[in-house]
Coordinates of C-alpha atoms in Angstrom, one line a residue:
X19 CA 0.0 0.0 0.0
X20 CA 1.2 3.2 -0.8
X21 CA 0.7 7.2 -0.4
X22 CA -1.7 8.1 -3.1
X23 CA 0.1 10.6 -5.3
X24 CA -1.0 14.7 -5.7
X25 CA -4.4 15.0 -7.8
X26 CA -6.4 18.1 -8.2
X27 CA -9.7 19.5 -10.5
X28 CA -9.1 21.9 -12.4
X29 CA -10.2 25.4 -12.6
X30 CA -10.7 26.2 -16.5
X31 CA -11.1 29.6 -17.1
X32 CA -11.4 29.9 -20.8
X33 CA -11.7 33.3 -22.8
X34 CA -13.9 33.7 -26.1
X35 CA -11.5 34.3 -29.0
X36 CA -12.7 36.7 -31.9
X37 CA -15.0 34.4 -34.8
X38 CA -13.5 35.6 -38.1
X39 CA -16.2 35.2 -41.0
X40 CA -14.7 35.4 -44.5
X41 CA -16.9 36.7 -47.6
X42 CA -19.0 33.9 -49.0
X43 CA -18.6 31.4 -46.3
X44 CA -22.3 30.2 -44.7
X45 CA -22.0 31.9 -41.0
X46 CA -22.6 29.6 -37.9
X47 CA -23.3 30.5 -34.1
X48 CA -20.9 32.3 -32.3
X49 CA -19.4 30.4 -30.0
X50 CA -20.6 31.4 -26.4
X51 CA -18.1 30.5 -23.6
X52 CA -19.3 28.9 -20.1
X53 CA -20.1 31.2 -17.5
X54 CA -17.3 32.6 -15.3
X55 CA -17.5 31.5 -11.9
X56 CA -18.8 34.1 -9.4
X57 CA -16.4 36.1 -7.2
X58 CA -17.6 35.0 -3.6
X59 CA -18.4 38.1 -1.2
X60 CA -20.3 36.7 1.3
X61 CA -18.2 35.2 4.1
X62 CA -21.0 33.6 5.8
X63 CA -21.7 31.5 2.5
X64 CA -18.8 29.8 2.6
X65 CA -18.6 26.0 3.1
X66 CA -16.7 26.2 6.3
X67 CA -16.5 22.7 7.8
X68 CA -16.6 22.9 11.3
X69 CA -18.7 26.0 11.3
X70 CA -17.3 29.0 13.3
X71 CA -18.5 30.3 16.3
X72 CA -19.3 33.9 14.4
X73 CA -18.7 35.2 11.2
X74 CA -19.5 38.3 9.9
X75 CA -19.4 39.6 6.0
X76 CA -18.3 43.2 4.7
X77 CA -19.0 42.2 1.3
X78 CA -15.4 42.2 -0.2
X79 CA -12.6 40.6 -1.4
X80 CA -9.2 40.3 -1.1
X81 CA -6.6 39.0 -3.5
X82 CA -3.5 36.6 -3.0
X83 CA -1.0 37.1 -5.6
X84 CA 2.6 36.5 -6.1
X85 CA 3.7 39.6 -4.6
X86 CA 2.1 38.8 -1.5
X87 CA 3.8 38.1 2.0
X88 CA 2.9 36.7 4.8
X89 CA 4.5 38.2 7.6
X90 CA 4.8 36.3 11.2
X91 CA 5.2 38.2 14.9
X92 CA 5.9 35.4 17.4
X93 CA 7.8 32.4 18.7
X94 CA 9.5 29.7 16.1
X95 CA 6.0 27.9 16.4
X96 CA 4.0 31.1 15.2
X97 CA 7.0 30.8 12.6
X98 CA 6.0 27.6 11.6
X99 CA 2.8 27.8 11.1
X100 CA 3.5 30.7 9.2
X101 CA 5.8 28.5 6.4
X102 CA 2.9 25.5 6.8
X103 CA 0.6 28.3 5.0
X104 CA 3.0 28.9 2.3
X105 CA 3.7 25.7 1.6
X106 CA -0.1 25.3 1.1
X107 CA -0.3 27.7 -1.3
X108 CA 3.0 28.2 -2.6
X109 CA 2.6 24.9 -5.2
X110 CA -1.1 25.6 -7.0
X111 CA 0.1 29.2 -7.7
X112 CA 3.3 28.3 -9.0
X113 CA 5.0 31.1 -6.2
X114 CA 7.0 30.6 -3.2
X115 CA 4.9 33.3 -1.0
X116 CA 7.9 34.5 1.1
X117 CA 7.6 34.4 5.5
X118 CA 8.7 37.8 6.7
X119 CA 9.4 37.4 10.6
X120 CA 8.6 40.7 12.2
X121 CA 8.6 42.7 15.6
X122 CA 7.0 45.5 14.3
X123 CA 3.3 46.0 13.2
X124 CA 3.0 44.2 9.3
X125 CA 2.6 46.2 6.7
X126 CA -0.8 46.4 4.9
X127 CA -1.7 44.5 1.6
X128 CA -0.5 41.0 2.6
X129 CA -1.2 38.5 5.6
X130 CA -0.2 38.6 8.5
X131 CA -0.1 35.7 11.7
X132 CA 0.5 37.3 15.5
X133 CA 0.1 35.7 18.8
X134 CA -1.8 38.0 21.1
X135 CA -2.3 36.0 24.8
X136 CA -4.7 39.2 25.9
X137 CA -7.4 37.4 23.9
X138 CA -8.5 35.0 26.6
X139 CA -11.9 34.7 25.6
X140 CA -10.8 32.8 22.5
X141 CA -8.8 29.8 24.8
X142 CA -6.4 28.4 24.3
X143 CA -7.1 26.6 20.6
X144 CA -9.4 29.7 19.3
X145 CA -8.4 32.4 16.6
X146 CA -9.6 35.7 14.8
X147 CA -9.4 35.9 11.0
X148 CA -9.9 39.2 9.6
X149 CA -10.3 39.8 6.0
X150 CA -10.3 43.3 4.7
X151 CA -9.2 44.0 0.6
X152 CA -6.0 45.6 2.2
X153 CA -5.0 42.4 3.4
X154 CA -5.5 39.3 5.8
X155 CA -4.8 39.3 9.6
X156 CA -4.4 36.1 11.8
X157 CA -4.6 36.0 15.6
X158 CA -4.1 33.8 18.2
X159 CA -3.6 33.5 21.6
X160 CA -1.6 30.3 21.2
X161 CA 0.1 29.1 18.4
X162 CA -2.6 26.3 17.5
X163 CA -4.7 28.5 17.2
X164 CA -2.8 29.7 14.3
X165 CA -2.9 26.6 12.8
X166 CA -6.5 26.3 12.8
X167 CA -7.3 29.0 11.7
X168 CA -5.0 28.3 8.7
X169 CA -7.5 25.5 8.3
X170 CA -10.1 28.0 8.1
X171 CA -8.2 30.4 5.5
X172 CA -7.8 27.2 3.5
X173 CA -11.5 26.6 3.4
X174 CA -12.0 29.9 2.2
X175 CA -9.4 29.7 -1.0
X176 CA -10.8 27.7 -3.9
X177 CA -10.9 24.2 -4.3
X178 CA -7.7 24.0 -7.0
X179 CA -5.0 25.4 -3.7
X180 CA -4.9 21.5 -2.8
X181 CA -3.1 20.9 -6.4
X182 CA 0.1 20.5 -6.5
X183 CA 0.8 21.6 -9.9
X184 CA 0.2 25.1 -10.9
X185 CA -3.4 26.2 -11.6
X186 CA -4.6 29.1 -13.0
X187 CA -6.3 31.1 -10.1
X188 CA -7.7 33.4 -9.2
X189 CA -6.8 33.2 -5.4
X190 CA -10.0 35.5 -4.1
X191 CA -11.1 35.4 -0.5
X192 CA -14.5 36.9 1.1
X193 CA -13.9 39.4 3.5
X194 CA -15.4 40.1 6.6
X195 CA -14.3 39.0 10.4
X196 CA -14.7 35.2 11.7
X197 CA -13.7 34.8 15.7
X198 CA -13.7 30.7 16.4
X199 CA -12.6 28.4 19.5
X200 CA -13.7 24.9 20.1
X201 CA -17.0 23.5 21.8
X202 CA -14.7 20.6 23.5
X203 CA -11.4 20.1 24.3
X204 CA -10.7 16.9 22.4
X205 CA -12.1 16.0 19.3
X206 CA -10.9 12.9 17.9
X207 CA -10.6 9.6 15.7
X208 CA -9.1 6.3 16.4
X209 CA -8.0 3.9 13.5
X210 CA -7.4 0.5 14.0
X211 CA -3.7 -1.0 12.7
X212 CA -3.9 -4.0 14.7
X213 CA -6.4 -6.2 12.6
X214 CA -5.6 -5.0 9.3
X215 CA -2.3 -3.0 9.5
X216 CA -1.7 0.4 7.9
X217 CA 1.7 1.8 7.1
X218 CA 4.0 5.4 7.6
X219 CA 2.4 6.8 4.3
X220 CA -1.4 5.7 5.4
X221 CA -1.5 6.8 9.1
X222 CA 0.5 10.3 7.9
X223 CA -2.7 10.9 5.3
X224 CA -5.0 10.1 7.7
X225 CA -3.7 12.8 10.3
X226 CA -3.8 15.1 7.8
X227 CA -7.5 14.5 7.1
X228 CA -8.2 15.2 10.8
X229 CA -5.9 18.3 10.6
X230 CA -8.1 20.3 7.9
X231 CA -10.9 19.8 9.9
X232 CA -9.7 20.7 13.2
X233 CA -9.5 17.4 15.5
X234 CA -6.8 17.3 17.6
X235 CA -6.9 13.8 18.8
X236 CA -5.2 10.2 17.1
X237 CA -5.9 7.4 19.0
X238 CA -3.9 4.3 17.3
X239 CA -5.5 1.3 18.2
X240 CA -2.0 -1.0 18.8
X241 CA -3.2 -4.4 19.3
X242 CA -5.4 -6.9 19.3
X243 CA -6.2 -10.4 18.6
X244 CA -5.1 -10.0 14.9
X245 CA -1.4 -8.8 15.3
X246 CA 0.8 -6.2 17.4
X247 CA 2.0 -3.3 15.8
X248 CA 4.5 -1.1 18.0
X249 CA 8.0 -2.9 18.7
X250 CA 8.6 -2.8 22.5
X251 CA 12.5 -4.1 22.8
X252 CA 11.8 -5.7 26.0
X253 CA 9.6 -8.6 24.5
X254 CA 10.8 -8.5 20.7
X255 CA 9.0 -11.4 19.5
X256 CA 5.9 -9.2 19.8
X257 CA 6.4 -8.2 16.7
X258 CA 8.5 -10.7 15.1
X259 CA 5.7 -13.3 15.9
X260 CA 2.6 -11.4 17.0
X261 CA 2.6 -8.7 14.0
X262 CA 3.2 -11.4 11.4
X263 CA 0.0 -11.4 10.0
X264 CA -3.4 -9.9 10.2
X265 CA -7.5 -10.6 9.1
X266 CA -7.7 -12.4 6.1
X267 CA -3.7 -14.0 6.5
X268 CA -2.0 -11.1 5.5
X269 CA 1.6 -10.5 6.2
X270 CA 0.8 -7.7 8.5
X271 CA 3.6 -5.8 9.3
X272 CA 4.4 -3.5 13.2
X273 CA 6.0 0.1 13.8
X274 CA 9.6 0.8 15.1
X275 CA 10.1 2.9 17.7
X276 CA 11.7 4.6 15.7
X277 CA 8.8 4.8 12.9
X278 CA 6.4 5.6 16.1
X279 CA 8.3 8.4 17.1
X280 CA 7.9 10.2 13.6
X281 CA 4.7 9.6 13.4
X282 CA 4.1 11.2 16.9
X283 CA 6.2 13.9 15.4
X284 CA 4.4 14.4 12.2
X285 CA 1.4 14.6 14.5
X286 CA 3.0 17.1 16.7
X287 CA 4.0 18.9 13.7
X288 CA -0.1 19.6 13.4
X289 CA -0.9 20.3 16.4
X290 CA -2.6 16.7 17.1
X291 CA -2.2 14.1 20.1
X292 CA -1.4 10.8 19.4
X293 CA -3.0 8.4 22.0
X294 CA -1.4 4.8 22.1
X295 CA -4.0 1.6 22.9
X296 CA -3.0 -1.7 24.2
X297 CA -6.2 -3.8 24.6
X298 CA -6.1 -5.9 27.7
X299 CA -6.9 -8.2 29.2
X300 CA -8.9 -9.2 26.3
X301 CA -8.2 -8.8 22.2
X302 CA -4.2 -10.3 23.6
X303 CA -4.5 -13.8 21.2
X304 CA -1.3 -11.7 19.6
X305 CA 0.8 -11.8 22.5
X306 CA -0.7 -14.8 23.9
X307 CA 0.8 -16.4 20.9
X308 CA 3.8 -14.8 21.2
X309 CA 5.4 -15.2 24.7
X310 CA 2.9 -18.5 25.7
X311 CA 3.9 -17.4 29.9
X312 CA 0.9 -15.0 29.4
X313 CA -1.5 -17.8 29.4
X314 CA -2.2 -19.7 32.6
X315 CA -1.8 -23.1 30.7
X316 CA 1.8 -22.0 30.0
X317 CA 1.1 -22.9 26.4
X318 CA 0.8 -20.6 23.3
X319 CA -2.5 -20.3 21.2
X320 CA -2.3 -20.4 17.3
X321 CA -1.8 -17.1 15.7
X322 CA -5.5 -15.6 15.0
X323 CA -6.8 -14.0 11.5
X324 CA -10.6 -14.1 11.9
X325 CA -12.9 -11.2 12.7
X326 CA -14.8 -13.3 16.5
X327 CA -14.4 -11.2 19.4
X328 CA -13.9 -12.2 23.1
X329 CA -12.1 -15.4 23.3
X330 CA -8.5 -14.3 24.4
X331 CA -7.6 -13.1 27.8
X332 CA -4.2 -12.5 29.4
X333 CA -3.9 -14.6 32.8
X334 CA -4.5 -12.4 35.2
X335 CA -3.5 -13.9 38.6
X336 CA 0.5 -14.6 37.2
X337 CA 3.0 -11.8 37.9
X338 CA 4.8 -12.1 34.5
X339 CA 1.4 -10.0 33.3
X340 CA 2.4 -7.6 35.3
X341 CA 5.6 -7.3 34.4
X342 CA 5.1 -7.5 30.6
X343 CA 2.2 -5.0 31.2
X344 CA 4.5 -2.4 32.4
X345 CA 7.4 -2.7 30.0
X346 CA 5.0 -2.4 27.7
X347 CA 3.2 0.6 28.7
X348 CA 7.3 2.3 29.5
X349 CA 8.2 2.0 26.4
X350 CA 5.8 3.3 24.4
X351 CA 5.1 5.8 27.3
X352 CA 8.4 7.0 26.8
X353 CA 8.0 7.8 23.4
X354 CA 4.5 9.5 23.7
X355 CA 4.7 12.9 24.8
X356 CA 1.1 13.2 25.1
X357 CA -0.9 12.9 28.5
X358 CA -3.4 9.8 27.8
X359 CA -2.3 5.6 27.5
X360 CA -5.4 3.6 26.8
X361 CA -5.7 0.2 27.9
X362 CA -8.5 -1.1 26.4
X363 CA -10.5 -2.8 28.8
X364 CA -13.2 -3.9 26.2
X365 CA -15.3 -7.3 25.4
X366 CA -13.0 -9.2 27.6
X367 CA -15.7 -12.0 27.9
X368 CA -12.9 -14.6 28.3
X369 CA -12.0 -12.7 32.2
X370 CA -14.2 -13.7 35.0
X371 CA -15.0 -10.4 36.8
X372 CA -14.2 -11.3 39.5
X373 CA -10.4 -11.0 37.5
X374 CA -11.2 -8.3 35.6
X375 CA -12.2 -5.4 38.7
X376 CA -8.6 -6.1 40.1
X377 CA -6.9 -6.5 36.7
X378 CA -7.5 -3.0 35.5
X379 CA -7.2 -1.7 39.2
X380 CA -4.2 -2.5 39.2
X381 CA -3.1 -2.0 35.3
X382 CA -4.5 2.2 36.1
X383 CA -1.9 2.5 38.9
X384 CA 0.8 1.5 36.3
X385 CA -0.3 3.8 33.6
X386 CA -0.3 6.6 36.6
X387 CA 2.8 5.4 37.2
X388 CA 4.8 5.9 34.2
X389 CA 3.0 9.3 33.9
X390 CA 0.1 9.1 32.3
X391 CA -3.5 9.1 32.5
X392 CA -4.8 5.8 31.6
X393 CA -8.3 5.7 28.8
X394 CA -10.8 2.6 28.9
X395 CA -13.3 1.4 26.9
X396 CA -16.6 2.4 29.3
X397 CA -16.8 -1.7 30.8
X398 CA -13.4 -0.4 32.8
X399 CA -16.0 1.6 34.7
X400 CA -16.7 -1.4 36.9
X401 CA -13.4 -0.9 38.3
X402 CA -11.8 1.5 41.1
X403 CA -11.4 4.5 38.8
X404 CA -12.0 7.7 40.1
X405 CA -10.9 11.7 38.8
X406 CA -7.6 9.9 37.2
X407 CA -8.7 8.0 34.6
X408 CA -11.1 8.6 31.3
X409 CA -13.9 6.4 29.8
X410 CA -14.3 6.0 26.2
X411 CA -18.1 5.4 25.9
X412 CA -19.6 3.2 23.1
X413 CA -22.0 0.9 24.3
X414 CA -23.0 0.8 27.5
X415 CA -25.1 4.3 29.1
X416 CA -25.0 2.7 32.2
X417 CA -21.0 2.3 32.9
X418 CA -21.0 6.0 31.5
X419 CA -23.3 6.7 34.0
X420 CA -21.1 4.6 36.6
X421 CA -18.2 6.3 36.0
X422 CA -19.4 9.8 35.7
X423 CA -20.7 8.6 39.1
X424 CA -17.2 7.6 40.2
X425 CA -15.5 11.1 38.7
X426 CA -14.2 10.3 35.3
X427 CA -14.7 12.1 32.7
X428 CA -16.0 10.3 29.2
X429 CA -14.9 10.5 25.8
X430 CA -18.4 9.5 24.0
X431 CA -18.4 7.4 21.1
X432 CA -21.7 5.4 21.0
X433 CA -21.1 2.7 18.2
X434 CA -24.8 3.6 16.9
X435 CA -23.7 7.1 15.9
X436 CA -19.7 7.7 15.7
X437 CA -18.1 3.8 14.7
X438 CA -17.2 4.8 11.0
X439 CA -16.7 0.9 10.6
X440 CA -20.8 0.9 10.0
X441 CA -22.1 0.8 6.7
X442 CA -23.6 3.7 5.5
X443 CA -26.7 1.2 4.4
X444 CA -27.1 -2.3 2.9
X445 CA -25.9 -1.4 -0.1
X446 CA -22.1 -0.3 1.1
X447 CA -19.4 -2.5 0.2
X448 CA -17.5 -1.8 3.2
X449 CA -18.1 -2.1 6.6
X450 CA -20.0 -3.7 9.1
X451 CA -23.8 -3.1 10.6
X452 CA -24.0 -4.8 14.0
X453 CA -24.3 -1.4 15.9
X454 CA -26.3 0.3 13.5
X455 CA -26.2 1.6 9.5
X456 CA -25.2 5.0 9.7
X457 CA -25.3 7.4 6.7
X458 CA -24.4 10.5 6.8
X459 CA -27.2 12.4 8.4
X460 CA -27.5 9.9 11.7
X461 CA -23.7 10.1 12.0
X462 CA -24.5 14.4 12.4
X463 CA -27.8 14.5 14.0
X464 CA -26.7 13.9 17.8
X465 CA -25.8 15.6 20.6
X466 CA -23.2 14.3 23.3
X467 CA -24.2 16.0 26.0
X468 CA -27.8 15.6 26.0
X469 CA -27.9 11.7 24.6
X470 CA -27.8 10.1 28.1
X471 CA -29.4 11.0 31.4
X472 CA -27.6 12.0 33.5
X473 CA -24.5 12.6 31.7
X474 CA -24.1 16.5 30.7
X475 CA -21.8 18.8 29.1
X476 CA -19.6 19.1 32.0
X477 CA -19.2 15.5 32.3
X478 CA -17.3 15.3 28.6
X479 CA -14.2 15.8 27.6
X480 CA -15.4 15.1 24.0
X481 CA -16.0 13.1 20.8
X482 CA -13.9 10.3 19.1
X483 CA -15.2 8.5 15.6
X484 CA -12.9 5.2 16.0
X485 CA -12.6 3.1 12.5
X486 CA -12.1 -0.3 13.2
X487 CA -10.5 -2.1 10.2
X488 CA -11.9 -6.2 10.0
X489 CA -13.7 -5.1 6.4
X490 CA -10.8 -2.6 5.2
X491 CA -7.2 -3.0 4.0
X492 CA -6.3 -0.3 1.8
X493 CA -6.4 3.4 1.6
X494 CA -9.1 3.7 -0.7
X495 CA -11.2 1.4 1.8
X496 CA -10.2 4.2 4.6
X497 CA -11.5 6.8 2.6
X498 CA -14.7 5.1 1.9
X499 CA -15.6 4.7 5.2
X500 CA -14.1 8.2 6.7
X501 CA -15.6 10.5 4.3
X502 CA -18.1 12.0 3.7
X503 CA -18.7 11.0 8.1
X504 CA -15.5 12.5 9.0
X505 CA -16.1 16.2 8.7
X506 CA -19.0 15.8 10.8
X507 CA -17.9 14.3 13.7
X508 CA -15.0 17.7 13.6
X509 CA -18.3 19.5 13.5
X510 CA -19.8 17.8 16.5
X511 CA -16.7 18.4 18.5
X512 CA -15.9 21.9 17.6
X513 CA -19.3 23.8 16.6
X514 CA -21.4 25.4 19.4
X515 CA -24.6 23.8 19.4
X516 CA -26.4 27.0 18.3
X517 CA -24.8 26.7 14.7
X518 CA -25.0 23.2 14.0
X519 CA -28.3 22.4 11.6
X520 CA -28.5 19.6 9.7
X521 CA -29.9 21.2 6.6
X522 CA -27.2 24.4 6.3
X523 CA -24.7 21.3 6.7
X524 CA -25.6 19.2 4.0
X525 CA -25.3 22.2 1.7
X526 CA -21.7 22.8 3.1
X527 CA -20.7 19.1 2.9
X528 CA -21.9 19.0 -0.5
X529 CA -19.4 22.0 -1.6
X530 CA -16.4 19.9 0.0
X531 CA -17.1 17.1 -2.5
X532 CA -15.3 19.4 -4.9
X533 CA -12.4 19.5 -2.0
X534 CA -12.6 15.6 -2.2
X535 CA -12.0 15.1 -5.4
X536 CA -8.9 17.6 -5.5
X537 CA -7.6 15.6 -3.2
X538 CA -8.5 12.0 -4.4
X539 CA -10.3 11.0 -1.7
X540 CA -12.5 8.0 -2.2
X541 CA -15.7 9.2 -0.5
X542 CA -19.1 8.2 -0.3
X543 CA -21.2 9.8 -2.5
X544 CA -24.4 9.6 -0.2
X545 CA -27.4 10.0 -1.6
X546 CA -28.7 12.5 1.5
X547 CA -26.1 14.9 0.0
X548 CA -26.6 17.3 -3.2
X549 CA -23.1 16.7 -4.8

C-alpha cells in the first residue's frame, strides 16, 4: 500500500476568441463561452466545515497574488505555522509566497499571523481571521490556534489550492471578520492498525485529514487479537511473531520505535495528540501467541486472523502479566509525549469479573505510574477509577453513568452514531452493521451532551469516531468509510450547538465534495447529499 500521489480538479477559465467570417462562407453561431465562476463576497456563504462560532461579512474581497507576503510576529512555532501556510499555497500558484518574521506591526496589503495572549476569551485553541481588501490578519492566543485557523483560511481559498501543480487562479477570498474556538477540548478519531495493519504513508494521510478539519486527537489502536503493531524491545517477539499477520492472512507488518516516534512527530507537527492503545486483558491472542507465559496453561495459542471477538484473555493472577504490562506501557510511554495511554478494557468475555475489577485496578496504577493518564473502553468503569482516569463510551449508558458517578470524565463514542466501521446502508461495500447503519445524516444528527441521562456537558471531555479495520485493508477502503462521516464528527466536537443544523450542513458538505475530489479521496457519494 502506498501514499496516493497529488491530484487536483481543475479550474478552466477559458476566454472567447474573436469568430472571423470570410466573404461567401455560410455563418454559424458564435461560440458562447461557459459562465465565469462568481467572485464569492459573502463570508457567511462559505462551506466552512466545522462552522465557526461567528462570522461576519463586509462584502469584499481580497486578492493573494505573487507579490504577496505573509509576515509572522511570534515564537519559532507562530513561525511555523506561518511556512505551513506557504507551503499550502505556494505549489497551485506556482509562487514561493515568502515568510517575513517581524517585531513590528505588518505592513498592509499582505497576511499577516500574531500571537496576542490578551485574547482569553478565545482559549487556548481559538483564533480571529480578519479579511479586509487591504490584506488578511491572523490571531491567536496560542500558536494552534494559528494553525487552525490556517484550516479555516484554506477553506476559504478555492478548491484548486490542494493541487500541487500550478493552476490558474484566481486566489479570491470573502472578506469580513470570523472569531472561532472549540465547543470541547478533544475532538478525535481512532483507526485501528492491529487487525488490518496500515503503514508510515497511510496513518501520515490520515492525520492530515483530521488536521483540515480541526480534530486534535489520534488514538492508534496497537493491538489486538489479529497482530501487534508497535515494537517494544523488552519482549521483541511481539512483533517478530505477534505482528506477522493480520485478518484475512495477510503479512501484517508493526511500527519501530523509531517509525512511532515520527509519526508522533508528524502529528505534533499539526498540532494533534497521538494516543497509544493496548487492549487488555482481552483482544491479547497476539501476544498470547507470542510469549505463551501470558496464558495460565503455559502454552501458546495459534496465531488468529478471523474477525470473532472475546475469546482471548491474558492470565490475570500470574506476575509475569504484570511485568510485561508495564514494559509495555514504558516503552511506548516513553516515546508519547502526550498525556493519555489507553488500555483497552473492552469485550473481555474470556475474564471472570471477578479477575477483571482487580486487573484494570491495578493496570490504572501502572499507567499513573509511568505518567500518564490511563483511557478505557466504558466496561473499565466497573473498576476503582475515580478523577484519574477517562472512559471512552460506546456501548453501555450505564458504565458511562457509573463512571461519571465515580468522577471520570467520558470520551463518548456510542457505536450507533460515531463507529465509521458501519455501513452507510445495505448497499455499502465496506463495513460492518451490527451497531447500527449509519449514513451520513444519523452520524450528524446527535448531541453528546444531551444523549444520556444524566450525563451533561460538564461530564465530557469530548468526541472520538474510531474506524475499526476487519472489512478494510487499503487506503481507498479508509476513505470510503471516513468520508463523507469525518467532517462531521469535527463539527460535532468543535461547533457550538447554536450553529449546528442539519440542513445548512448538507449544503456545506456537498461543496467539499469538490475539496474531495482535489484531493483524491474516495468518499461516499451519499445520496442525503446534493453533490
Amino acid at each position: 500500500m502506498t501514499k496516493k500521489g497529488p491530484h487536483f480538479i481543475p479550474w478552466i477559465f477559458r476566454v472567447a476568441g474573436a469568430c472571423l467570417i470570410m466573404a461567401g462562407c455560410t455563418s454559424a453561431p458564435q461560440y458562447q463561452p461557459p459562465p465565469q465562476p462568481e467572485i464569492p463576497t459573502d463570508l457567511t456563504q462559505a462551506a466552512l466545515i466545522p462552522y465557526p462560532v461567528s462570522v461576519a461579512a463586509s462584502g469584499g474581497v481580497f486578492h493573494i497574488t505573487g507579490e504577496t507576503r505573509i509576515y509572522v510576529t511570534g515564537p519559532d512555532a507562530a513561525q511555523q505555522v506561518a511556512q505551513a501556510l506557504s507551503d499550502l499555497i505556494s505549489p497551485a500558484m506556482g509562487t514561493s509566497l515568502q515568510v517575513m518574521p517581524t517585531d513590528a506591526p505588518p505592513p498592509p496589503g499582505h497576511i499577516s499571523l500574531t500571537l496576542n495572549p490578551a485574547d482569553i476569551a478565545l482559549g487556548e485553541e481559538g483564533y480571529q481571521l480578519s479579511i479586509t481588501p487591504e490584506g488578511i490578519s491572523l490571531s491567536a492566543p496560542q500558536p494552534v490556534g494559528l494553525f487552525w485557523g490556517v484550516q479555516t483560511l484554506r477553506q476559504l481559498m478555492p478548491v484548486a489550492v490542494e493541487a500541487r501543480t500550478v493552476q490558474a487562479g484566481p486566489w479570491i477570498i470573502p472578506t469580513g471578520t470570523i472569531r472561532d474556538y472549540p465547543d470541547y477540548a478533544y475532538r478525535g478519531s481512532m483507526l485501528d492498525v492491529a487487525r488490518h495493519f496500515f503503514g508510515m504513508d497511510e496513518v501520515k494521510r490520515y492525520i492530515d485529514f483530521l488536521a483540515l478539519y480541526k480534530l486534535n486527537t489520534l488514538h492508534l489502536h496497537l493491538s489486538d487479537d489479529q497482530g501487534w503493531r508497535i515494537e517494544i524491545k523488552s519482549w521483541p517477539n511481539l512483533t517478530a511473531h505477534g505482528g506477522s499477520t493480520e485478518v484475512g492472512g495477510g503479512e501484517g507488518g508493526f511500527f519501530t520505535q523509531e517509525q512511532y516516534k515520527e509519526l508522533v512527530r508528524y502529528a505534533q507537527a499539526r498540532y494533534i495528540t497521538l494516543i497509544p492503545e493496548i487492549d487488555m486483558p482481552g483482544h491479547t491472542n497476539s501476544a498470547l501467541a507470542s510469549y505463551p507465559e501470558l496464558n495460565c496453561d503455559g502454552k501458546a495459542p495459534k496465531l488468529y486472523t478471523g474477525t470473532n471477538v472475546g475469546f482471548s484473555t491474558l492470565c490475570t493472577d500470574k506476575e509475569v502479566t504484570y511485568a510485561f504490562i508495564d514494559s509495555v506501557v514504558r516503552e511506548i510511554s516513553a516515546l508519547t509525549p502526550g498525556p493519555y495511554f489507553h488500555i483497552g478494557g473492552d469485550e473481555s468475555h474470556a475474564t471472570k469479573k471477578e479477575d477483571y475489577i482487580p486487573f484494570v485496578n491495578r493496570v490504572t496504577e501502572i499507567v499513573l505510574k509511568h505518567g500518564k493518564q490511563p483511557i478505557g473502553w466504558d466496561e473499565t468503569a466497573q473498576a476503582n477509577i475515580n478523577n484519574r482516569s477517562v472512559i471512552q463510551l460506546w456501548a453501555s449508558a450505564e458504565y458511562g453513568q457509573m463512571g461519571v458517578g465515580k468522577g471520570a470524565s467520558l470520551i463518548m463514542s456510542p457505536a450507533n452514531k460515531a463507529y465509521m466501521d458501519m455501513q452507510y446502508d445495505s448497499t455499502s461495500r465496506l463495513g460492518l452493521h451490527w451497531a447500527a447503519y449509519i449514513e451520513v445524516d444519523s452520524g450528524y444528527s446527535w448531541n453528546p451532551a444531551t444523549r444520556i441521562p444524566g450525563i451533561g456537558r460538564e461530564h465530557i471531555l469530548g468526541i472520538e469516531a474510531p474506524l475499526w479495520s476487519e472489512t478494510i485493508s487499503t487506503l481507498d477502503d479508509i476513505e470510503y468509510l471516513t468520508f463523507p462521516r469525518l467532517p462531521g464528527y469535527a463539527e460535532i466536537g468543535w461547533s457550538p450547538d447554536t450553529v449546528r443544523n442539519w440542513e445548512k450542513y448538507r449544503k456545506r458538505l456537498a461543496a467539499h465534495g469538490a475539496r474531495f475530489k482535489a484531493m483524491e479521496i474516495d468518499y461516499y457519494p451519499s445520496p442525503k447529499i446534493d453533490w
